Coordinates of C-alpha atoms in Angstrom, one line a residue:
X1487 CA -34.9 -219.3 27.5
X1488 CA -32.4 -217.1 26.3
X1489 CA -35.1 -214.3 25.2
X1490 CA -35.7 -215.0 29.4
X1491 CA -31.7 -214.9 30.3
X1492 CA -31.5 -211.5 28.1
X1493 CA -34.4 -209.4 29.7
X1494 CA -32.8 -211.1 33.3
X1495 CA -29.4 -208.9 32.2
X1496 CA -30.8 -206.2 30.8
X1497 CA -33.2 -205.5 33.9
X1498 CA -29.9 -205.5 36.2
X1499 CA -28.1 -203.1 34.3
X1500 CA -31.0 -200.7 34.1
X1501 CA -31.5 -201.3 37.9
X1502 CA -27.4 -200.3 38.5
X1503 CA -27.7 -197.4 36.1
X1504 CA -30.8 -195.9 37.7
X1505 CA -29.7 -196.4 41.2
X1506 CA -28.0 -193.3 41.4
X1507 CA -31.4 -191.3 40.9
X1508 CA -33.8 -193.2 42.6
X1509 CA -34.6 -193.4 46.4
X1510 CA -34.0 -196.3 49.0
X1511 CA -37.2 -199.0 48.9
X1512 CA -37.8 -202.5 49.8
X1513 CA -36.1 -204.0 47.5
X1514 CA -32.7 -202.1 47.7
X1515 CA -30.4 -204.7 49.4
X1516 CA -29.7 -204.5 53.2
X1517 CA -25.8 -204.7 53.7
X1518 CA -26.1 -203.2 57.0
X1519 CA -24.1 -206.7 58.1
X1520 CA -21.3 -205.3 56.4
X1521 CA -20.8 -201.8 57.5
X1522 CA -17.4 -201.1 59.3
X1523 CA -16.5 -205.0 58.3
X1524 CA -13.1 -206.0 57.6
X1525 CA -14.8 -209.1 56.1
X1526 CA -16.6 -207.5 53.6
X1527 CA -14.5 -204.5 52.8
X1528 CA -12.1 -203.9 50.0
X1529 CA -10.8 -200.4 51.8
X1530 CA -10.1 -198.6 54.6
X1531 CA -11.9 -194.9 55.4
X1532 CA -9.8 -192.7 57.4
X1533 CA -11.9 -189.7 58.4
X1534 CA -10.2 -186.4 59.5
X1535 CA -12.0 -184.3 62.1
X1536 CA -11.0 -180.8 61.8
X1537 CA -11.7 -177.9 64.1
X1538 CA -12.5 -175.8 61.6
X1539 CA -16.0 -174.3 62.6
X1540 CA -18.0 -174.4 65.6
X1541 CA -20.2 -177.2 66.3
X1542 CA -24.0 -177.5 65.4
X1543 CA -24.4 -180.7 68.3
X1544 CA -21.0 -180.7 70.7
X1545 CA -21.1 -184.3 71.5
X1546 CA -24.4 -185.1 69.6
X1547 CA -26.5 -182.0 71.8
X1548 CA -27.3 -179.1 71.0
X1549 CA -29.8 -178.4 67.8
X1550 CA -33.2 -179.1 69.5
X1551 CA -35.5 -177.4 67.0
X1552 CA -35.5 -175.9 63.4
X1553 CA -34.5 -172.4 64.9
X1554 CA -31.3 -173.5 66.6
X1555 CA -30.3 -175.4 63.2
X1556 CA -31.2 -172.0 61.1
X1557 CA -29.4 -169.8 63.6
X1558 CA -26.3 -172.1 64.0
X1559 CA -26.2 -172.5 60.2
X1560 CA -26.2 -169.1 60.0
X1561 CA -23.3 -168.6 62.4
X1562 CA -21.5 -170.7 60.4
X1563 CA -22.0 -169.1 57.5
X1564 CA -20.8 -165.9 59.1
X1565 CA -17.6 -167.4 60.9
X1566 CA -16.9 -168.8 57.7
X1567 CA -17.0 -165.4 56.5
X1568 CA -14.7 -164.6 58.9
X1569 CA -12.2 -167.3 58.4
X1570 CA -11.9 -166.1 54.6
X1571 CA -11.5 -162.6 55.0
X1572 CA -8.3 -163.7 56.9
X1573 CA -7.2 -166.3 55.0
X1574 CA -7.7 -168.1 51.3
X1575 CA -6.3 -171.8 52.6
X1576 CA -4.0 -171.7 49.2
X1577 CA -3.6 -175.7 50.2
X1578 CA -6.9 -176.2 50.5
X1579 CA -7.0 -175.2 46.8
X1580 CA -4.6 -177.6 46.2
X1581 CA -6.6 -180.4 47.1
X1582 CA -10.0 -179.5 45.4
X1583 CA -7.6 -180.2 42.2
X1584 CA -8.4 -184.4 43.3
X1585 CA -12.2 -183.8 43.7
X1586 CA -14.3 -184.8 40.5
X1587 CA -16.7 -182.6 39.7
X1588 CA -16.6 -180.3 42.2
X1589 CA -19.2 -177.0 42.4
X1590 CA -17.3 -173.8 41.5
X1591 CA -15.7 -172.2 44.7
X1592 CA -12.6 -171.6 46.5
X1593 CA -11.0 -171.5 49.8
X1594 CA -12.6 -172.6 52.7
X1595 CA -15.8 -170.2 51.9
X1596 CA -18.3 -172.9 51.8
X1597 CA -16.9 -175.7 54.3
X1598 CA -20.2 -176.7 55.6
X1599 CA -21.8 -176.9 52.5
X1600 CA -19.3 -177.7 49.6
X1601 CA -17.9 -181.2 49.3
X1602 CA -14.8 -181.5 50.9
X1603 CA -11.6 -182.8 49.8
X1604 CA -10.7 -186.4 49.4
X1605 CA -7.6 -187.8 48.6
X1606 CA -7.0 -191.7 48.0
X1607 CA -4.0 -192.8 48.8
X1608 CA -2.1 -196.2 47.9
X1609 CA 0.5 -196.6 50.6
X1610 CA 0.4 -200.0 52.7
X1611 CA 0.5 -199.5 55.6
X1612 CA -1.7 -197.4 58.2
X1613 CA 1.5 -195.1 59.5
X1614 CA 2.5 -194.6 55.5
X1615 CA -1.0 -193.5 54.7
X1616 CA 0.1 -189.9 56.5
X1617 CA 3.0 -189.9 54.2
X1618 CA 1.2 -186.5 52.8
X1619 CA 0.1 -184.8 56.1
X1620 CA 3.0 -182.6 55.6
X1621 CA 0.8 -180.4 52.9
X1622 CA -2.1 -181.1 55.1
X1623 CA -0.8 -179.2 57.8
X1624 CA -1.2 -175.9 56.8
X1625 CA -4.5 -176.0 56.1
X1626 CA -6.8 -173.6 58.0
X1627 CA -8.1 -175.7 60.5
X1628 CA -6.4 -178.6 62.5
X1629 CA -7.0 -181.9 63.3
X1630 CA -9.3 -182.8 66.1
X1631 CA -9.3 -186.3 65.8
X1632 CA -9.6 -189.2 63.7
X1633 CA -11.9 -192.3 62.5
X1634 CA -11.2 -195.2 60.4
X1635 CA -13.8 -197.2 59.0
X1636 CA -14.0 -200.2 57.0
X1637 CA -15.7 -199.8 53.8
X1638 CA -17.0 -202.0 50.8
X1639 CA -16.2 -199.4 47.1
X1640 CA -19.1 -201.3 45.3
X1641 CA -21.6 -200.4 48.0
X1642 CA -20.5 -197.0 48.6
X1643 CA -19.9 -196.4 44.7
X1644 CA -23.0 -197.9 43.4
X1645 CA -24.7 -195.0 46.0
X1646 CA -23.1 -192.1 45.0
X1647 CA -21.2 -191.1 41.9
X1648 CA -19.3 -189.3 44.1
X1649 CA -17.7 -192.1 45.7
X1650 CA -18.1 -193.7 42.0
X1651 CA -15.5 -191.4 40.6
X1652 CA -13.5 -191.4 43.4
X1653 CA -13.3 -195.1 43.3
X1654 CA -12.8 -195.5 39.4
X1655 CA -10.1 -192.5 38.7
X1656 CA -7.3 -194.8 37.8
X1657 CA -5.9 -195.8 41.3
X1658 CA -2.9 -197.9 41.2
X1659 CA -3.9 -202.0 42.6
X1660 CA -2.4 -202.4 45.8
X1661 CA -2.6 -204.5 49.1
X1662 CA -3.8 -201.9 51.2
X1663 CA -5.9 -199.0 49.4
X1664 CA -6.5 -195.9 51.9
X1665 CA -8.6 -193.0 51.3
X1666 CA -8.5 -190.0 53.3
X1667 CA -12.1 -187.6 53.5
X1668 CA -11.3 -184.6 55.7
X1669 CA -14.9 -182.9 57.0
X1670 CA -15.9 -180.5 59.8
X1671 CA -16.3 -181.3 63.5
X1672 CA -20.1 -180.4 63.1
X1673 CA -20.4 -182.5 59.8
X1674 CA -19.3 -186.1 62.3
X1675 CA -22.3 -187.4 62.8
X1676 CA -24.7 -186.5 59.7
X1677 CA -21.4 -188.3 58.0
X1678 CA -21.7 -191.6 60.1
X1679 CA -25.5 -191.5 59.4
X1680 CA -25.2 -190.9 55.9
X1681 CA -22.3 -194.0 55.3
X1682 CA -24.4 -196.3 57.5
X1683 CA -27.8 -195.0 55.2
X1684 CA -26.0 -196.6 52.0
X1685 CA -25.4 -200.2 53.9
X1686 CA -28.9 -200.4 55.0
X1687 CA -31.4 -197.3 53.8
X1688 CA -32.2 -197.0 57.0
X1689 CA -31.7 -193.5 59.5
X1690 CA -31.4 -193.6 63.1
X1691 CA -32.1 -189.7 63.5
X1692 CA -35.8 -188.6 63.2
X1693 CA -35.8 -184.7 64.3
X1694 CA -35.3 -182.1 61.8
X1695 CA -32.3 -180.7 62.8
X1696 CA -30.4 -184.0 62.5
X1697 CA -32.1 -184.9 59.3
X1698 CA -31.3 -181.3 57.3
X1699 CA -27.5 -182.3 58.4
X1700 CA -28.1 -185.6 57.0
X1701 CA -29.2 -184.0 53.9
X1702 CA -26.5 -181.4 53.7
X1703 CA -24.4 -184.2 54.2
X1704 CA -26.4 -186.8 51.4
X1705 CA -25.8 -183.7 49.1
X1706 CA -22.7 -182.9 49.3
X1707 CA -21.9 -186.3 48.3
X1708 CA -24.3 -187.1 46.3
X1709 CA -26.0 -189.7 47.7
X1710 CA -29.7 -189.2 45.7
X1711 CA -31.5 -192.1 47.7
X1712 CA -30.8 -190.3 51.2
X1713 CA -31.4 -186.6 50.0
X1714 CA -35.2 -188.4 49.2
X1715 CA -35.4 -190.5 52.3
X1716 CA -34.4 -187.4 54.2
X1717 CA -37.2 -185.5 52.6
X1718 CA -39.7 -187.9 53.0
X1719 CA -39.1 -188.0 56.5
X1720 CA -39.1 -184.0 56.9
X1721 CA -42.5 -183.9 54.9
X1722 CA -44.1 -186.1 57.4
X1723 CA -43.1 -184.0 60.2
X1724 CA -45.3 -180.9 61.6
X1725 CA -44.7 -178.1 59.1
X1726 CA -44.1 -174.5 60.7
X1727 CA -43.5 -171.0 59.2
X1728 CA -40.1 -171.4 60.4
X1729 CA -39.2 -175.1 58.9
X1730 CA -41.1 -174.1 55.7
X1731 CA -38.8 -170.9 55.2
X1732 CA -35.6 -173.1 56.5
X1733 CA -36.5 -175.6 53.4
X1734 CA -36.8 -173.2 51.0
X1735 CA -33.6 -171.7 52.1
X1736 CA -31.3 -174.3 51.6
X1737 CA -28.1 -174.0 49.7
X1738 CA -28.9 -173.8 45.8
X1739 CA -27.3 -177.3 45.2
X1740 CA -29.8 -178.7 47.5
X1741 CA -32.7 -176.6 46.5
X1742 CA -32.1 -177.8 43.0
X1743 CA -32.4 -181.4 43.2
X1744 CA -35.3 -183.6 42.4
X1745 CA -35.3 -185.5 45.3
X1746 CA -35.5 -182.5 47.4
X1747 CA -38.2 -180.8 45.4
X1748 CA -41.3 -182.6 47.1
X1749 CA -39.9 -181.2 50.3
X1750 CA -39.4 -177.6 48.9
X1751 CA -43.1 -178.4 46.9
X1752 CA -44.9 -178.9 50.3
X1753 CA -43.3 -176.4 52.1
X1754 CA -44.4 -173.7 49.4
X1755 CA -48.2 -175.4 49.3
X1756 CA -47.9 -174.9 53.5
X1757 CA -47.2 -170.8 53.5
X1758 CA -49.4 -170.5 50.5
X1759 CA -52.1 -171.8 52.5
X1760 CA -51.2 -170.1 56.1
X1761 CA -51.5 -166.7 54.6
X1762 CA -53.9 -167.3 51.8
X1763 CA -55.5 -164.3 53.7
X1764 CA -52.8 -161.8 53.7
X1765 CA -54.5 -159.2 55.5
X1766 CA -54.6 -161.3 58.5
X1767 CA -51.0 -162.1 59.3
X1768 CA -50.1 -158.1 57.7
X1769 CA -47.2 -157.8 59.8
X1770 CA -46.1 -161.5 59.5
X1771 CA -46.1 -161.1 56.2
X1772 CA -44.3 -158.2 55.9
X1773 CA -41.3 -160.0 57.4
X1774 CA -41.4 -162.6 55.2
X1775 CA -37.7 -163.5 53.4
X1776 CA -38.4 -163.3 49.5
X1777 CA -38.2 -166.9 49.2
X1778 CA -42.0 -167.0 51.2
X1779 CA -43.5 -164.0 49.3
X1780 CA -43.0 -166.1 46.1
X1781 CA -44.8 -169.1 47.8
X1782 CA -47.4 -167.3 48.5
X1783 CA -47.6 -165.0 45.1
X1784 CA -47.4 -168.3 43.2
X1785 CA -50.6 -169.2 44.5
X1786 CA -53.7 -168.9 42.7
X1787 CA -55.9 -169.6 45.4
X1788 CA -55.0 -166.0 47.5
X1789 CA -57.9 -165.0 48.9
X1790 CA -57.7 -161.3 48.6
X1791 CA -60.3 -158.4 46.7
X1792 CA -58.3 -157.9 43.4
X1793 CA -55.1 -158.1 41.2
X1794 CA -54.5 -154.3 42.0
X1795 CA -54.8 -155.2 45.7
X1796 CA -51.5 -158.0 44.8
X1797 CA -49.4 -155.2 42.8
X1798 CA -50.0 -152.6 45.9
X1799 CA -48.6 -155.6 48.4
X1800 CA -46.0 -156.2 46.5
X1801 CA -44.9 -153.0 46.3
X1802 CA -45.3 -152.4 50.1
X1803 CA -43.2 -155.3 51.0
X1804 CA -40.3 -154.6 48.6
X1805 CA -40.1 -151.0 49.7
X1806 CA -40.0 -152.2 53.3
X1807 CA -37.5 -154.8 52.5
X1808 CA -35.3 -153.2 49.8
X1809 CA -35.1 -149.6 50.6
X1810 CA -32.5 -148.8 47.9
X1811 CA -34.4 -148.0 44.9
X1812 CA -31.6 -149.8 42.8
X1813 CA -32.2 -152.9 44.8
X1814 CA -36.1 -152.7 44.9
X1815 CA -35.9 -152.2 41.1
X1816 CA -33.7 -155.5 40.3
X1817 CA -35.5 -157.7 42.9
X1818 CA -39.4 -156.5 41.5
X1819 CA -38.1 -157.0 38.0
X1820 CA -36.3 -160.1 37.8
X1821 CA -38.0 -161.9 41.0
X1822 CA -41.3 -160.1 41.6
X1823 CA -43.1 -159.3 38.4
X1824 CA -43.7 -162.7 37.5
X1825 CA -45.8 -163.5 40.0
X1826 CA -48.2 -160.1 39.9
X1827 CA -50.8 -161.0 37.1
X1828 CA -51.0 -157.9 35.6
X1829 CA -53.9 -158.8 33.1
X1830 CA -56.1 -158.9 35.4
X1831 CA -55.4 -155.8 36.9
X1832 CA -57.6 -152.7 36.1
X1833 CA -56.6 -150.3 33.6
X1834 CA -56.6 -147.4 36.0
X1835 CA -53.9 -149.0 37.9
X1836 CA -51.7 -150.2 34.8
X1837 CA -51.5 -146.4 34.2
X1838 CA -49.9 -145.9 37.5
X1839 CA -47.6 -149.4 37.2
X1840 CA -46.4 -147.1 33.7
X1841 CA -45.6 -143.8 35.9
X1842 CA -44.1 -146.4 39.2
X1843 CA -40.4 -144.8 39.7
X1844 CA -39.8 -148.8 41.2
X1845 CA -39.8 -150.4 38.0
X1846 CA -37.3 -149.9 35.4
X1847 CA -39.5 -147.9 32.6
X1848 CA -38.5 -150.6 29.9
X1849 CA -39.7 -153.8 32.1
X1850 CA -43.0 -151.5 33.5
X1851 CA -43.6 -150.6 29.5
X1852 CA -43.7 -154.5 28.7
X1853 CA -45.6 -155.9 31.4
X1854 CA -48.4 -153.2 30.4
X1855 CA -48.5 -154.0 26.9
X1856 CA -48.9 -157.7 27.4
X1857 CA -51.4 -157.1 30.0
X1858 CA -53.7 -154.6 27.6
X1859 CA -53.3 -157.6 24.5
X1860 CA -54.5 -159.9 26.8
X1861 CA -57.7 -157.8 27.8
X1862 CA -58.3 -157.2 24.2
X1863 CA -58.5 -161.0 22.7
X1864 CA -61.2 -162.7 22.6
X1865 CA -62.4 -165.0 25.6
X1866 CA -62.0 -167.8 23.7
X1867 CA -58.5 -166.5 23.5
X1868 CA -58.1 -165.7 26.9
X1869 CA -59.2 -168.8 28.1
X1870 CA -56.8 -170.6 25.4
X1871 CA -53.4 -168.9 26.8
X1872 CA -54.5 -169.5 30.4
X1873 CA -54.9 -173.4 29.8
X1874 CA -51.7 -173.2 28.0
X1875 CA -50.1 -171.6 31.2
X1876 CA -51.7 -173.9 33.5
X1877 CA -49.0 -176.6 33.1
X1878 CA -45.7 -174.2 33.6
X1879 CA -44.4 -172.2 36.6
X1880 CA -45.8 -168.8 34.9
X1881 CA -49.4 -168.3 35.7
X1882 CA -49.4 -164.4 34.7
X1883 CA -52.8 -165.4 32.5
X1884 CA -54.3 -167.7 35.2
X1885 CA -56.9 -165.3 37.7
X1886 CA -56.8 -165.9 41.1
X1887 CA -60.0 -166.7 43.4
X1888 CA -60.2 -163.0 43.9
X1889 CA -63.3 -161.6 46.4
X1890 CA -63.8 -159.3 43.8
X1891 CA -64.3 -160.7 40.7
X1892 CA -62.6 -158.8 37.2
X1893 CA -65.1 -157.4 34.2
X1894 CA -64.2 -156.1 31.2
X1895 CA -65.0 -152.7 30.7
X1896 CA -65.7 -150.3 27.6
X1897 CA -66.6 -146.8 27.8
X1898 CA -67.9 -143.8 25.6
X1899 CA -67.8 -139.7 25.8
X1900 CA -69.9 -139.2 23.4
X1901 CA -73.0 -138.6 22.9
X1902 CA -73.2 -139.4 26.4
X1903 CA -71.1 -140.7 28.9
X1904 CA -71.5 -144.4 28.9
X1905 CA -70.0 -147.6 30.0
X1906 CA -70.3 -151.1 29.4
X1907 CA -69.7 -153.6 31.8
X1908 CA -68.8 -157.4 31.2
X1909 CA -68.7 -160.3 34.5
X1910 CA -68.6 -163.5 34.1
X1911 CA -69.0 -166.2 36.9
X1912 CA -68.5 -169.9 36.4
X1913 CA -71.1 -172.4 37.4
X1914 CA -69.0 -173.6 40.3
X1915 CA -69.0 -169.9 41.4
X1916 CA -72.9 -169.8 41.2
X1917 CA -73.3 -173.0 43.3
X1918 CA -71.6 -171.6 46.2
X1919 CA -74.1 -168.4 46.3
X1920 CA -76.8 -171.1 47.5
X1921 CA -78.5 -170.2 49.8
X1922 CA -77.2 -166.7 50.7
X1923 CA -74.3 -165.7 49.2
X1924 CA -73.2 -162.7 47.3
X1925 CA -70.3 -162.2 44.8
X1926 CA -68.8 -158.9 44.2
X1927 CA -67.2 -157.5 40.8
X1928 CA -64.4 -155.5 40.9
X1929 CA -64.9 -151.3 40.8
X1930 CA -65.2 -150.1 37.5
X1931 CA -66.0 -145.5 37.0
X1932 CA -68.6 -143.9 35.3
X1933 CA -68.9 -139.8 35.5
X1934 CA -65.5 -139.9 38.0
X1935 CA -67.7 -142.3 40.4
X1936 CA -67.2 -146.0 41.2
X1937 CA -69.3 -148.7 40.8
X1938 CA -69.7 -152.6 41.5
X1939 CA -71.9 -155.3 40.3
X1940 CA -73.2 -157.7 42.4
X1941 CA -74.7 -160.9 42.2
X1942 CA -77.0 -162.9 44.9
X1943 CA -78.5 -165.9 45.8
X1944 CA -81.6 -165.1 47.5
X1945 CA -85.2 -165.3 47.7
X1946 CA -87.6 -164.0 45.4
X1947 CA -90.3 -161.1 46.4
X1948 CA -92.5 -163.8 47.6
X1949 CA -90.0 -165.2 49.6
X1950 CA -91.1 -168.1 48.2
X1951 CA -88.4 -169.7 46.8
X1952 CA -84.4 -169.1 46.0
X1953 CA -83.6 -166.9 42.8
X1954 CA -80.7 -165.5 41.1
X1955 CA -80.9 -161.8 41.5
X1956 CA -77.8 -159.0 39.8
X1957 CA -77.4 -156.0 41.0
X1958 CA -76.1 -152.2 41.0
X1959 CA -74.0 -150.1 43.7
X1960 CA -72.2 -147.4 43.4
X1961 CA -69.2 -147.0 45.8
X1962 CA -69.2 -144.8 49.0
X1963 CA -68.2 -141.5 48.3
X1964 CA -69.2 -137.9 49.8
X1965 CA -72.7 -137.0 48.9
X1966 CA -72.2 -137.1 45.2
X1967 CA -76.1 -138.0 43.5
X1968 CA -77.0 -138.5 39.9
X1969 CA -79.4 -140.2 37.8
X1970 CA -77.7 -143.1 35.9
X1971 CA -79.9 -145.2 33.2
X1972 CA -78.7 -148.9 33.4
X1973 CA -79.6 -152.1 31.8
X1974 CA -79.1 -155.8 32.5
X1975 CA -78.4 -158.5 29.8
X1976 CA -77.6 -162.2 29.6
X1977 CA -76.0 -164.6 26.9
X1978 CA -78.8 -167.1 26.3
X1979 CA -79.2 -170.5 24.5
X1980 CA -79.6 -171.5 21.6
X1981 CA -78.3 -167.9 20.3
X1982 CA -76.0 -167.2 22.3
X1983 CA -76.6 -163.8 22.3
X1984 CA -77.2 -161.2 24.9
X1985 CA -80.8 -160.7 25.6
X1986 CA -82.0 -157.7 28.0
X1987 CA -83.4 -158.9 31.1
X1988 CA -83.9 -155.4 32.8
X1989 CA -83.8 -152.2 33.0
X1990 CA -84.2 -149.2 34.5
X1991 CA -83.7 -145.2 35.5
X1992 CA -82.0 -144.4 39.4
X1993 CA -80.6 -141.5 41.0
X1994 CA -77.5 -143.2 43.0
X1995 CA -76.3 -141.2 46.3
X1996 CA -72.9 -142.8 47.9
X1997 CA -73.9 -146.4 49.5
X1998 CA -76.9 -147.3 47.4
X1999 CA -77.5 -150.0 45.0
X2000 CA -80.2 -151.0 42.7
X2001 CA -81.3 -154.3 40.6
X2002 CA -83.4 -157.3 40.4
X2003 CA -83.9 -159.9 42.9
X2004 CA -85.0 -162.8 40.2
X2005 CA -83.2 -161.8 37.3
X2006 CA -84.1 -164.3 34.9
X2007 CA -87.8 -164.6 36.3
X2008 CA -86.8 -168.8 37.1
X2009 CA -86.3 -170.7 40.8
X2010 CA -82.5 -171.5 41.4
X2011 CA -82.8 -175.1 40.9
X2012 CA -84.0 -174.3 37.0
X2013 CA -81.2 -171.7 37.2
X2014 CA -78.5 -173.9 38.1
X2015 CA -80.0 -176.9 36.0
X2016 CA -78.1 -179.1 33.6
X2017 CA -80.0 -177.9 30.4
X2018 CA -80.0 -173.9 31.8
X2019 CA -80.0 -171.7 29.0
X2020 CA -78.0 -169.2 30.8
X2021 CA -74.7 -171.1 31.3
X2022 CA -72.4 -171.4 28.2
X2023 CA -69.5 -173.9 28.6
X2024 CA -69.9 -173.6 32.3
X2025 CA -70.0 -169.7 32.3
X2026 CA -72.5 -167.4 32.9
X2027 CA -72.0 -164.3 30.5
X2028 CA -73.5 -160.9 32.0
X2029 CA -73.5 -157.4 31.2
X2030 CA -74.8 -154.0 32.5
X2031 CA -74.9 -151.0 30.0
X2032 CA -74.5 -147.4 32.7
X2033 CA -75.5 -144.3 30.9
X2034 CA -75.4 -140.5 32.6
X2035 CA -77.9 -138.4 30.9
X2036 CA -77.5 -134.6 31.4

């Protein structure tokens, strides 16, 4: 019994001290009874409307969509500006001085986004409760009007450590116990929606606009479970470029906390997947805020030819958005790089991300040199650093779904000029050639000429059944022709080892390719079987030796 009366207590407190962090469910209990109830309330709430900034909703109207709460959230932003430049509010200083734990800033700067300041006051009396208004009253806005609500401290407190600290800061016992919260005209109704959320974890609002001022609000006083209702709700609303980009450019102290971070999760997962295909929104794109570039960097799934192809967008983009080289150069080297997987870029272009005037030399020198170790460890290796990656927020050794798929290259001068070419494609990849499919490996040179492998799912010469077949182009350009000797190869079971599958002699104009239709000389079904002996941990190992004889 007492063992029983033990876990009883402990399971309460653990339940209070958690409260704070969690979000509203069905077994949080429904005070909504109580809410503005002098017979369950220990204090009153006076709440000062001030006409400091200019309404979001005059009279509840106004914000209809996500682009009149971004643009009147932006005009705030700006009048605040405004009201700084011409003023500091000295008293306004004065009063952060009673706030507990406040974020770093002063004036009236960030009105509409900082906590405001609350003072409690232990007058009795309603008139004596304005005993202070005289220091009040040089603030920079003025009083619009005013609401007092009955309120119950252990509700509010056990919501929001806000209140919690406000409530426990060594307030003298009295008969009457005041406390005065001063917030903007715009701020009124996300305010009464927030206070009546922490009686009964319920909203009445359900369109965006009035549920991102509910979370502003649930933030700026810290009210955890709301800032997770509120995101709940947003995440089962229709998802648009514009509310995506609105989410992910919320105030820092919003952005940052957990329960906001589905919401900023899902609205990163939405543009990654809109323009997974870059060069089909390119001018949409291109006037994406940096916030949405990283979304859709972050991705691996982007479907787009190569690694080189992600540097040269990048690139684009910053010089369109930061003209000022000094600009380009910070936001590319503390924002940018990151996301640009630079091992799997081709050594040709690492030479010119080395000679780039928009990277500072000394970040350009290290991204190289960590790209160029990768290519040189083993696979084993390779594939060893990219699980390791897989679970944190840098993916720089994770490759992409790329159109074109990366090989490893290794060439020779002398005695002839040679080149040999390494592609590997996973058994996944293979099983998506059926029935006609075609993958193609990224351009690697021979002789000053490009070249590509590519390998098919087609039918044999019979046409007779479906084979694998691997093949050789050479890239479209002028009427350049000359005879290149090449040779196919295969890792195979049990050795492991590469074993030559083909080869052969062909003189290669611009356009034209060469190769095998059934390379290993077996139907698909044996290629793709469970006991193949071409696929090695899932992989299919290939390489094609390219040799100019003069």
């Amino acid at each position: 019994m007492r063992d029983q009366l033990n876990s009883d207590v402990f399971d309460s407190r653990t339940e209070m001290v958690s409260d704070f962090s969690r979000g509203a469910s069905s077994s949080d209990g429904d005070f909504a009874f109580a809410f503005n109830d002098s017979n369950f309330s220990d204090r009153l709430l006076r709440i000062e409307i001030m006409d400091g900034l200019p309404q979001c909703r005059p009279d509840g109207e106004g914000c209809t969509s996500i682009a009149d709460w971004a643009r009147d959230r932006k005009r705030r932003r700006e009048d605040i500006k405004k009201e700084t430049d011409l003023s500091l509010c000295p008293e306004e200083q004065i009063l952060n001085d009673n706030q507990p734990d406040m974020d770093d800033g002063g004036g009236c700067e960030n009105q509409d986004e900082e906590p405001m300041a609350m003072v409690e006051e232990t007058q009795s009396g309603d008139e004596d409760a304005n005993s202070n208004e005289s220091s009040w009253n040089m603030d920079c806005s003025t009083v619009l009007r005013v609401k007092t609500l009955h309120i119950s401290s252990p509700i509010l407190a056990a919501k929001s450590p806000f209140f919690y600290k406000l409530f426990s800061n060594g307030m003298r016992e009295s008969e009457q116990r005041h406390v005065t919260l001063r917030i903007n005209a715009s701020e009124e109704a996300a305010l009464m929606e927030l206070l009546n959320f922490m009686y009964s974890n319920n909203l009445s609002v359900t369109t965006a606009p009035e549920l991102l001022d509910v979370l502003m609000a649930a933030d700026k006083f810290e009210v955890a479970s709301c800032m997770r209702y509120c995101s709940r709700l947003l995440r089962n609303l229709p998802m648009t470029p514009e509310s995506a980009l609105l989410y992910l450019d919320l105030p820092s102290s919003v952005l940052m906390a957990e329960a906001v971070q589905p919401l900023t999760d899902a609205a990163k997962q939405y543009l990654a997947a809109r323009y997974k295909d870059i060069t089909k929104f390119q001018e949409e794109v291109m006037a994406l805020p940096l916030a949405g570039i990283e979304a859709i960097l972050a991705s691996d799934d982007m479907q787009i030819a190569s690694e080189d192809a992600v540097y040269d967008f990048v690139l684009k983009w910053a010089r369109a958005q930061y003209p000022k080289l000094e600009d380009r150069r910070e936001v590319l080297g503390s924002r940018l790089a990151r996301f640009i997987r630079f091992p799997y870029m081709t050594c040709r272009k690492l030479k010119k991300v080395l000679t780039s005037n928009d990277f500072d030399q000394e970040v350009s020198s290290k991204l190289v040199l960590e790209a160029l170790f990768f290519k040189a460890e083993a696979p084993h290796r390779q594939r060893s650093l990219a699980a390791e990656e897989s679970a944190s927020l840098n993916r720089r050794f994770i490759e992409r779904a790329y159109k074109y798929r990366p090989v490893k290259v290794v060439e020779f001068e002398l005695p002839h000029q040679q080149c040999v070419v390494y592609l590997d494609l996973k058994r996944e990849e293979c099983a998506n050639l059926f029935p006609s499919g075609r993958v193609y490996s990224q351009a690697f040179h021979l002789g000053g000429q490009g070249f590509f492998l590519s390998a098919h799912c087609n039918m044999d010469q019979q046409s007779s059944f479906h084979c694998f077949g691997l093949f050789l182009g050479m890239q479209e350009k002028g009427s350049v022709s000359f005879a290149v000797d090449y040779e196919f190869a295969a890792r195979s079971k049990p050795t492991e080892e590469f074993v030559s599958k083909y080869k052969g002699n062909y003189t290669f104009t611009g356009g034209k390719a060469v190769g095998y239709r059934n390379l290993f000389a077996i139907p698909w079904t044996s290629f793709m079987a469970e006991d193949s002996l071409y696929f090695i941990n899932g992989i299919l190992h290939l390489r094609a030796e390219l040799t100019i004889r003069h």
